[in-house]
Backbone as ProteinMPNN parsed JSONL, in Angstrom:
{"seq_chain_A": "MVRLRASAIRRTRRSGYMLLVCTLAVTVLSMASIAMIRSGQHQIRLVEAQRVGTQSRMTAEGLYQRALATLRHNPNAQGSVFDPAIPTAGVRAELIRISDDATQIQIFLYDGSTIPAINRVIDPAALND", "coords_chain_A": {"N_chain_A": [[-33.406, 21.718, -24.565], [-33.347, 18.532, -23.514], [-31.62, 16.116, -21.775], [-30.878, 13.416, -20.844], [-29.625, 10.185, -19.052], [-27.018, 8.076, -19.351], [-27.401, 6.012, -17.311], [-29.985, 5.948, -17.105], [-31.428, 5.705, -18.936], [-30.535, 2.35, -18.899], [-32.275, 1.592, -17.744], [-34.656, 1.942, -17.444], [-35.054, 0.094, -19.87], [-34.231, -2.522, -18.611], [-36.099, -2.313, -16.939], [-38.698, -3.123, -18.616], [-37.117, -5.622, -19.494], [-37.731, -7.2, -17.003], [-39.836, -7.557, -16.499], [-40.784, -8.733, -18.828], [-39.823, -11.601, -18.297], [-41.37, -11.743, -16.196], [-44.212, -11.782, -16.647], [-42.975, -14.289, -17.978], [-42.398, -16.469, -16.444], [-44.951, -17.257, -14.529], [-46.922, -17.611, -16.186], [-45.456, -19.954, -16.611], [-45.404, -21.856, -14.297], [-48.161, -21.093, -14.401], [-49.135, -22.929, -16.05], [-47.713, -25.083, -15.664], [-49.647, -26.332, -12.948], [-51.735, -26.253, -14.13], [-51.677, -28.909, -15.396], [-50.414, -30.404, -12.889], [-52.681, -30.62, -11.845], [-54.724, -31.321, -12.996], [-53.657, -33.782, -14.086], [-53.904, -35.391, -12.326], [-56.299, -34.767, -11.378], [-56.965, -36.757, -13.06], [-56.034, -39.369, -12.124], [-58.014, -39.756, -10.358], [-60.248, -40.435, -11.615], [-59.414, -42.685, -12.445], [-59.113, -44.525, -10.182], [-61.528, -44.66, -9.116], [-62.734, -45.928, -11.266], [-61.5, -48.051, -10.234], [-62.369, -48.728, -8.804], [-65.554, -48.962, -8.459], [-65.117, -51.17, -10.931], [-63.984, -53.384, -9.184], [-66.148, -53.341, -6.793], [-67.946, -54.04, -8.88], [-67.417, -56.669, -9.336], [-67.802, -57.89, -6.791], [-70.814, -57.36, -5.974], [-71.898, -59.451, -8.206], [-70.067, -61.687, -7.478], [-71.282, -62.444, -4.848], [-73.919, -62.333, -5.26], [-73.775, -64.615, -7.277], [-73.175, -66.227, -5.72], [-75.87, -66.663, -3.957], [-77.16, -67.802, -5.788], [-76.851, -70.058, -5.686], [-76.718, -71.163, -3.339], [-79.728, -71.25, -3.208], [-80.025, -72.945, -5.518], [-79.09, -74.901, -3.357], [-80.955, -75.361, -1.343], [-83.555, -76.231, -3.146], [-83.403, -78.271, -5.689], [-84.697, -77.714, -7.632], [-85.171, -75.732, -8.525], [-85.423, -73.026, -10.598], [-86.253, -69.086, -12.284], [-85.658, -65.738, -11.265], [-82.93, -64.634, -9.354], [-83.001, -62.771, -6.21], [-81.601, -59.587, -4.478], [-82.046, -58.13, -1.61], [-80.124, -56.775, -0.491], [-79.456, -55.422, -1.878], [-79.417, -52.706, -3.409], [-79.713, -51.553, -6.387], [-81.757, -51.248, -9.723], [-82.342, -53.501, -10.607], [-80.469, -55.647, -11.359], [-79.659, -59.458, -11.072], [-79.802, -62.597, -10.35], [-80.291, -65.294, -13.232], [-81.621, -68.077, -12.859], [-81.559, -70.785, -15.047], [-82.626, -73.523, -16.291], [-81.444, -76.461, -17.457], [-81.908, -79.06, -18.076], [-82.196, -82.434, -16.757], [-79.744, -82.671, -15.085], [-78.475, -79.754, -14.965], [-77.453, -77.231, -14.885], [-78.065, -74.02, -15.538], [-76.234, -70.333, -14.34], [-77.471, -67.273, -14.299], [-75.724, -63.827, -14.506], [-76.274, -60.62, -13.804], [-76.096, -57.072, -14.007], [-76.793, -55.167, -14.283], [-80.393, -53.104, -14.542], [-81.667, -54.662, -18.215], [-79.312, -55.433, -19.254], [-78.202, -57.23, -21.194], [-75.973, -58.758, -21.21], [-74.183, -61.032, -19.462], [-72.928, -61.109, -16.375], [-72.185, -62.734, -14.758], [-72.135, -66.46, -16.338], [-72.108, -69.556, -15.524], [-73.09, -73.164, -15.926], [-74.132, -75.311, -13.518], [-74.168, -78.719, -11.568], [-77.156, -78.886, -10.24], [-77.86, -81.237, -8.223], [-74.655, -82.361, -7.493], [-74.007, -80.035, -5.745], [-75.172, -80.551, -3.17], [-73.233, -82.67, -2.054]], "CA_chain_A": [[-33.139, 19.816, -24.649], [-33.344, 17.157, -21.502], [-30.996, 14.936, -21.541], [-31.326, 11.707, -20.031], [-28.636, 10.521, -18.801], [-27.073, 6.713, -19.708], [-28.431, 4.83, -16.29], [-31.827, 6.472, -16.22], [-31.401, 4.392, -20.218], [-30.344, 1.044, -19.467], [-32.99, 1.348, -15.496], [-36.075, 1.925, -18.353], [-35.062, -0.748, -20.342], [-34.059, -3.314, -17.5], [-37.217, -2.934, -15.886], [-39.069, -3.914, -19.589], [-36.91, -6.833, -19.24], [-37.579, -8.214, -16.429], [-41.707, -7.565, -16.547], [-40.931, -10.295, -19.415], [-39.389, -12.62, -17.806], [-41.925, -12.481, -15.32], [-44.902, -12.951, -17.136], [-43.298, -16.107, -18.918], [-42.691, -17.266, -15.24], [-45.464, -16.915, -14.178], [-47.152, -18.875, -17.5], [-44.356, -21.278, -16.844], [-46.099, -21.648, -13.32], [-49.575, -21.557, -14.599], [-49.755, -24.264, -16.942], [-47.442, -26.364, -15.178], [-50.271, -25.682, -12.178], [-52.639, -26.915, -14.558], [-51.792, -29.931, -15.805], [-50.645, -31.53, -12.025], [-54.422, -30.367, -11.421], [-55.309, -32.364, -14.899], [-53.027, -35.332, -13.862], [-54.868, -35.462, -10.119], [-58.0, -35.47, -12.421], [-57.057, -38.355, -13.935], [-56.082, -40.252, -11.618], [-58.992, -40.565, -9.447], [-61.072, -41.458, -12.455], [-59.09, -43.657, -12.301], [-59.196, -44.818, -8.641], [-62.881, -44.509, -9.414], [-63.348, -46.775, -12.198], [-60.956, -49.408, -10.222], [-63.517, -48.613, -7.311], [-66.804, -49.938, -9.203], [-64.805, -52.597, -11.066], [-64.377, -54.516, -8.134], [-67.767, -53.658, -5.835], [-69.073, -54.757, -10.019], [-67.306, -57.74, -9.337], [-67.454, -58.955, -5.445], [-72.045, -58.044, -6.083], [-71.267, -60.88, -8.763], [-69.994, -63.422, -6.349], [-72.036, -61.967, -4.335], [-75.486, -62.284, -5.842], [-74.031, -66.087, -7.714], [-73.805, -67.632, -3.796], [-76.977, -66.942, -3.575], [-77.759, -68.656, -6.179], [-76.445, -71.793, -5.718], [-77.73, -70.47, -1.845], [-81.128, -70.976, -3.083], [-80.348, -74.45, -6.002], [-79.473, -76.38, -2.543], [-82.073, -75.705, -0.711], [-84.146, -76.33, -4.035], [-82.042, -78.352, -6.885], [-85.245, -77.753, -8.618], [-85.477, -73.799, -8.539], [-86.055, -71.252, -11.911], [-86.675, -68.029, -12.719], [-85.16, -64.658, -11.24], [-82.811, -64.848, -8.072], [-83.0, -61.397, -6.322], [-80.696, -59.44, -2.847], [-82.891, -57.134, -0.919], [-79.333, -55.92, 0.466], [-78.717, -54.365, -3.116], [-80.163, -51.16, -4.015], [-79.561, -51.886, -6.939], [-82.459, -52.262, -10.013], [-81.624, -54.763, -12.293], [-79.322, -56.844, -10.405], [-80.466, -60.052, -10.699], [-79.985, -64.092, -10.891], [-81.017, -66.089, -13.895], [-81.57, -69.81, -12.819], [-81.566, -71.566, -16.322], [-82.607, -75.499, -16.936], [-81.082, -76.835, -19.462], [-81.622, -80.368, -18.12], [-82.418, -82.89, -15.22], [-78.456, -82.753, -14.147], [-77.706, -78.975, -15.484], [-78.838, -75.429, -14.403], [-77.218, -71.879, -15.82], [-76.678, -69.377, -13.736], [-76.025, -65.815, -15.622], [-75.601, -63.367, -13.423], [-77.03, -59.365, -15.133], [-75.171, -56.182, -13.111], [-78.067, -53.774, -14.376], [-81.37, -52.929, -15.995], [-81.792, -54.589, -19.794], [-78.243, -55.314, -20.132], [-78.021, -58.887, -21.951], [-74.201, -60.121, -21.647], [-73.975, -61.608, -18.34], [-71.371, -60.738, -15.704], [-71.129, -64.295, -14.627], [-72.588, -67.484, -16.673], [-71.626, -70.615, -15.513], [-73.725, -73.949, -16.337], [-73.654, -76.162, -12.698], [-75.418, -80.044, -11.238], [-78.013, -79.035, -8.881], [-77.285, -82.173, -7.523], [-74.044, -82.082, -6.888], [-73.699, -79.701, -4.664], [-75.52, -81.058, -2.234], [-72.319, -83.872, -1.694]], "C_chain_A": [[-33.185, 19.53, -23.422], [-32.72, 16.646, -22.554], [-30.356, 14.053, -20.57], [-29.845, 11.28, -20.068], [-28.772, 8.219, -18.881], [-27.596, 4.936, -18.83], [-29.428, 4.94, -16.716], [-32.193, 5.045, -17.854], [-31.807, 3.291, -20.322], [-31.935, 0.831, -18.012], [-34.319, 1.155, -16.607], [-36.001, 0.788, -18.874], [-35.179, -2.609, -19.631], [-35.113, -3.553, -17.03], [-38.656, -3.652, -17.513], [-39.068, -5.758, -19.775], [-37.354, -7.845, -17.879], [-39.379, -7.521, -16.051], [-41.747, -8.265, -17.52], [-40.363, -11.128, -18.854], [-40.362, -13.107, -16.376], [-43.31, -12.325, -15.401], [-44.053, -14.242, -18.293], [-42.6, -16.506, -17.908], [-43.99, -17.636, -14.765], [-46.462, -17.877, -15.174], [-47.078, -19.762, -17.291], [-45.809, -22.442, -15.733], [-47.496, -22.331, -13.819], [-49.208, -22.738, -15.629], [-48.812, -25.189, -15.946], [-48.521, -27.248, -14.033], [-51.632, -26.742, -12.776], [-52.715, -28.1, -15.155], [-51.695, -30.304, -14.494], [-51.966, -31.832, -11.531], [-55.179, -31.664, -12.357], [-55.367, -34.067, -14.626], [-53.705, -35.913, -12.033], [-55.736, -35.91, -10.311], [-58.398, -36.652, -12.735], [-56.874, -39.62, -12.763], [-56.819, -40.422, -10.543], [-60.307, -40.937, -10.59], [-60.433, -42.713, -12.629], [-59.242, -44.857, -11.754], [-60.541, -45.157, -8.731], [-63.42, -46.173, -10.26], [-62.56, -47.727, -11.8], [-62.137, -49.848, -9.191], [-64.886, -49.516, -7.624], [-66.404, -51.493, -10.099], [-64.73, -53.974, -10.054], [-65.531, -55.058, -6.708], [-68.931, -54.106, -7.671], [-69.351, -56.089, -9.182], [-67.767, -59.427, -7.774], [-69.191, -58.483, -5.926], [-72.449, -58.819, -6.781], [-71.958, -62.257, -8.169], [-71.04, -63.397, -5.652], [-73.726, -63.53, -4.645], [-75.155, -64.537, -6.63], [-74.086, -66.904, -6.185], [-74.55, -67.765, -3.808], [-78.028, -67.47, -3.823], [-78.058, -70.256, -6.546], [-76.999, -71.71, -3.803], [-79.358, -71.483, -2.587], [-80.995, -72.68, -4.582], [-80.368, -75.468, -4.547], [-79.971, -76.802, -1.903], [-83.691, -75.677, -1.2], [-83.58, -76.553, -5.728], [-82.893, -77.652, -8.414], [-86.304, -75.987, -9.382], [-85.382, -72.932, -9.914], [-85.887, -70.048, -11.602], [-84.957, -66.843, -11.863], [-84.514, -65.006, -9.456], [-82.12, -63.378, -7.396], [-82.722, -61.008, -4.778], [-81.609, -58.593, -2.372], [-81.659, -56.396, -0.296], [-78.657, -55.234, -1.286], [-79.377, -53.509, -3.805], [-80.51, -51.457, -6.001], [-80.616, -52.28, -8.464], [-82.08, -52.766, -10.726], [-81.277, -55.866, -12.48], [-80.426, -58.105, -9.776], [-79.971, -61.334, -11.047], [-80.461, -64.716, -11.616], [-81.046, -68.002, -13.655], [-82.738, -69.89, -14.521], [-81.85, -73.16, -16.709], [-82.182, -75.604, -17.131], [-82.157, -78.238, -19.216], [-82.092, -81.076, -16.503], [-80.535, -82.203, -14.419], [-77.809, -80.871, -14.499], [-78.852, -77.496, -15.53], [-78.001, -74.599, -15.063], [-77.239, -71.193, -15.025], [-76.37, -67.853, -13.895], [-76.694, -64.881, -14.557], [-75.698, -61.22, -14.469], [-76.337, -58.497, -14.137], [-76.519, -55.322, -13.083], [-78.823, -54.062, -15.31], [-81.005, -52.903, -17.001], [-80.234, -54.971, -20.044], [-78.601, -56.581, -20.645], [-77.471, -59.544, -21.851], [-74.325, -60.406, -20.122], [-72.436, -61.528, -17.426], [-71.034, -62.574, -15.613], [-72.291, -65.035, -15.602], [-71.635, -68.838, -17.031], [-73.276, -72.06, -15.029], [-72.685, -74.972, -14.904], [-74.923, -77.111, -12.296], [-75.829, -79.755, -10.294], [-77.963, -80.206, -8.12], [-75.559, -82.238, -6.865], [-73.708, -81.209, -5.667], [-73.989, -80.038, -3.045], [-74.895, -82.184, -1.153], [-71.299, -83.367, -1.08]], "O_chain_A": [[-33.066, 20.254, -22.433], [-32.995, 16.636, -23.754], [-29.462, 14.178, -19.732], [-28.997, 11.768, -20.815], [-29.686, 7.419, -18.68], [-27.882, 3.782, -19.15], [-30.055, 3.884, -16.804], [-32.849, 4.003, -17.847], [-32.699, 2.843, -21.042], [-32.311, -0.272, -17.615], [-34.953, 0.105, -16.5], [-36.921, 0.073, -18.477], [-35.889, -3.545, -20.0], [-35.402, -4.686, -16.646], [-39.399, -4.597, -17.247], [-39.904, -6.638, -19.979], [-37.266, -9.073, -17.883], [-39.602, -7.023, -14.947], [-42.854, -8.803, -17.551], [-40.908, -12.007, -19.522], [-40.301, -14.147, -15.72], [-43.91, -12.65, -14.376], [-44.604, -14.877, -19.193], [-41.739, -17.229, -18.41], [-43.945, -18.849, -14.563], [-46.701, -18.996, -14.721], [-47.941, -20.624, -17.457], [-46.647, -23.266, -16.1], [-47.876, -23.499, -13.738], [-49.014, -23.644, -14.818], [-49.418, -26.136, -15.443], [-48.472, -28.478, -14.008], [-52.264, -27.615, -12.18], [-53.84, -28.458, -15.504], [-52.804, -30.74, -14.184], [-52.359, -32.864, -10.985], [-55.966, -32.591, -12.166], [-56.171, -34.992, -14.745], [-53.711, -36.696, -11.083], [-56.215, -36.962, -9.887], [-59.431, -37.321, -12.75], [-57.588, -40.62, -12.688], [-56.407, -41.206, -9.688], [-61.22, -41.697, -10.268], [-61.051, -43.723, -12.965], [-59.431, -45.932, -12.321], [-60.713, -46.287, -8.274], [-64.155, -47.098, -9.914], [-62.496, -48.62, -12.645], [-62.614, -50.949, -8.917], [-65.15, -50.584, -7.073], [-67.03, -52.552, -10.041], [-65.217, -55.101, -10.143], [-65.741, -56.081, -6.057], [-70.135, -54.359, -7.704], [-70.359, -56.562, -8.656], [-67.903, -60.648, -7.686], [-69.455, -59.463, -6.622], [-73.521, -59.277, -6.386], [-72.906, -63.041, -8.154], [-71.833, -64.332, -5.769], [-74.144, -64.663, -4.408], [-75.973, -65.45, -6.519], [-74.786, -67.819, -5.751], [-74.837, -68.957, -3.703], [-79.082, -67.702, -3.231], [-78.79, -71.052, -7.134], [-77.797, -72.55, -3.385], [-79.725, -72.493, -1.988], [-81.942, -73.465, -4.526], [-81.139, -76.414, -4.383], [-79.964, -77.98, -1.544], [-84.682, -75.389, -0.529], [-83.387, -75.726, -6.618], [-82.455, -77.291, -9.506], [-87.226, -75.542, -10.066], [-85.173, -71.756, -9.617], [-85.312, -69.837, -10.534], [-83.752, -67.093, -11.908], [-85.215, -65.445, -8.544], [-81.068, -62.889, -7.81], [-83.248, -61.648, -3.868], [-82.168, -58.219, -3.402], [-81.931, -55.427, 0.413], [-77.566, -54.727, -1.548], [-79.891, -53.784, -4.889], [-81.616, -51.492, -6.54], [-80.565, -53.484, -8.715], [-81.348, -52.345, -11.622], [-81.518, -56.767, -13.283], [-81.295, -58.122, -8.905], [-79.604, -61.353, -12.222], [-81.479, -65.165, -11.089], [-80.49, -68.872, -14.326], [-83.819, -69.448, -14.911], [-81.113, -73.79, -17.467], [-81.679, -74.511, -17.389], [-83.069, -78.467, -20.01], [-82.27, -80.468, -15.447], [-80.378, -81.463, -13.448], [-76.614, -80.722, -14.248], [-79.954, -77.052, -15.852], [-76.834, -74.889, -14.801], [-78.377, -71.096, -14.568], [-75.282, -67.319, -13.675], [-77.754, -65.031, -13.948], [-75.186, -60.901, -15.542], [-75.868, -59.173, -13.222], [-77.124, -54.919, -12.09], [-78.647, -54.711, -16.341], [-80.296, -51.99, -17.422], [-79.887, -54.776, -21.209], [-79.728, -56.89, -20.257], [-77.679, -60.733, -22.095], [-74.8, -59.381, -19.634], [-71.282, -61.803, -17.757], [-70.178, -63.319, -16.092], [-73.342, -64.41, -15.747], [-70.913, -69.159, -17.975], [-74.146, -71.914, -14.17], [-71.495, -75.288, -14.902], [-76.112, -76.831, -12.441], [-75.253, -80.107, -9.264], [-78.086, -79.882, -6.938], [-75.433, -82.135, -5.645], [-73.165, -81.697, -4.677], [-73.278, -79.848, -2.058], [-75.373, -82.579, -0.09], [-70.398, -84.101, -0.674]]}, "name": "protein", "num_of_chains": 1, "seq": "MVRLRASAIRRTRRSGYMLLVCTLAVTVLSMASIAMIRSGQHQIRLVEAQRVGTQSRMTAEGLYQRALATLRHNPNAQGSVFDPAIPTAGVRAELIRISDDATQIQIFLYDGSTIPAINRVIDPAALND"}
């Protein structure tokens, strides 16, 4: 009959306990790492959305200024105004003559859009003052 010493039995139990503690620590660190990576990806998406929004507003404002320049040059202008520097298809300004002293400027930022990013009514004669 083989007799085990008490210290050998305790050592075996301790090594099982340490394996459990190490597995738990690795799991906690893995979960924390995954949470940090997801948080970073979320922040990247937020920054990208903000960049696209700012770029769209600046594009719309630039196209609005081009439409105003067109009306300064020709107060009776109507139709679509495009900016050749904008490579995106469908980005346009629509000049709609409402009356002799009012023209509506609508800025659309993508092809097929029905809601303008900018919609203003101005008096073309007042632009040259």
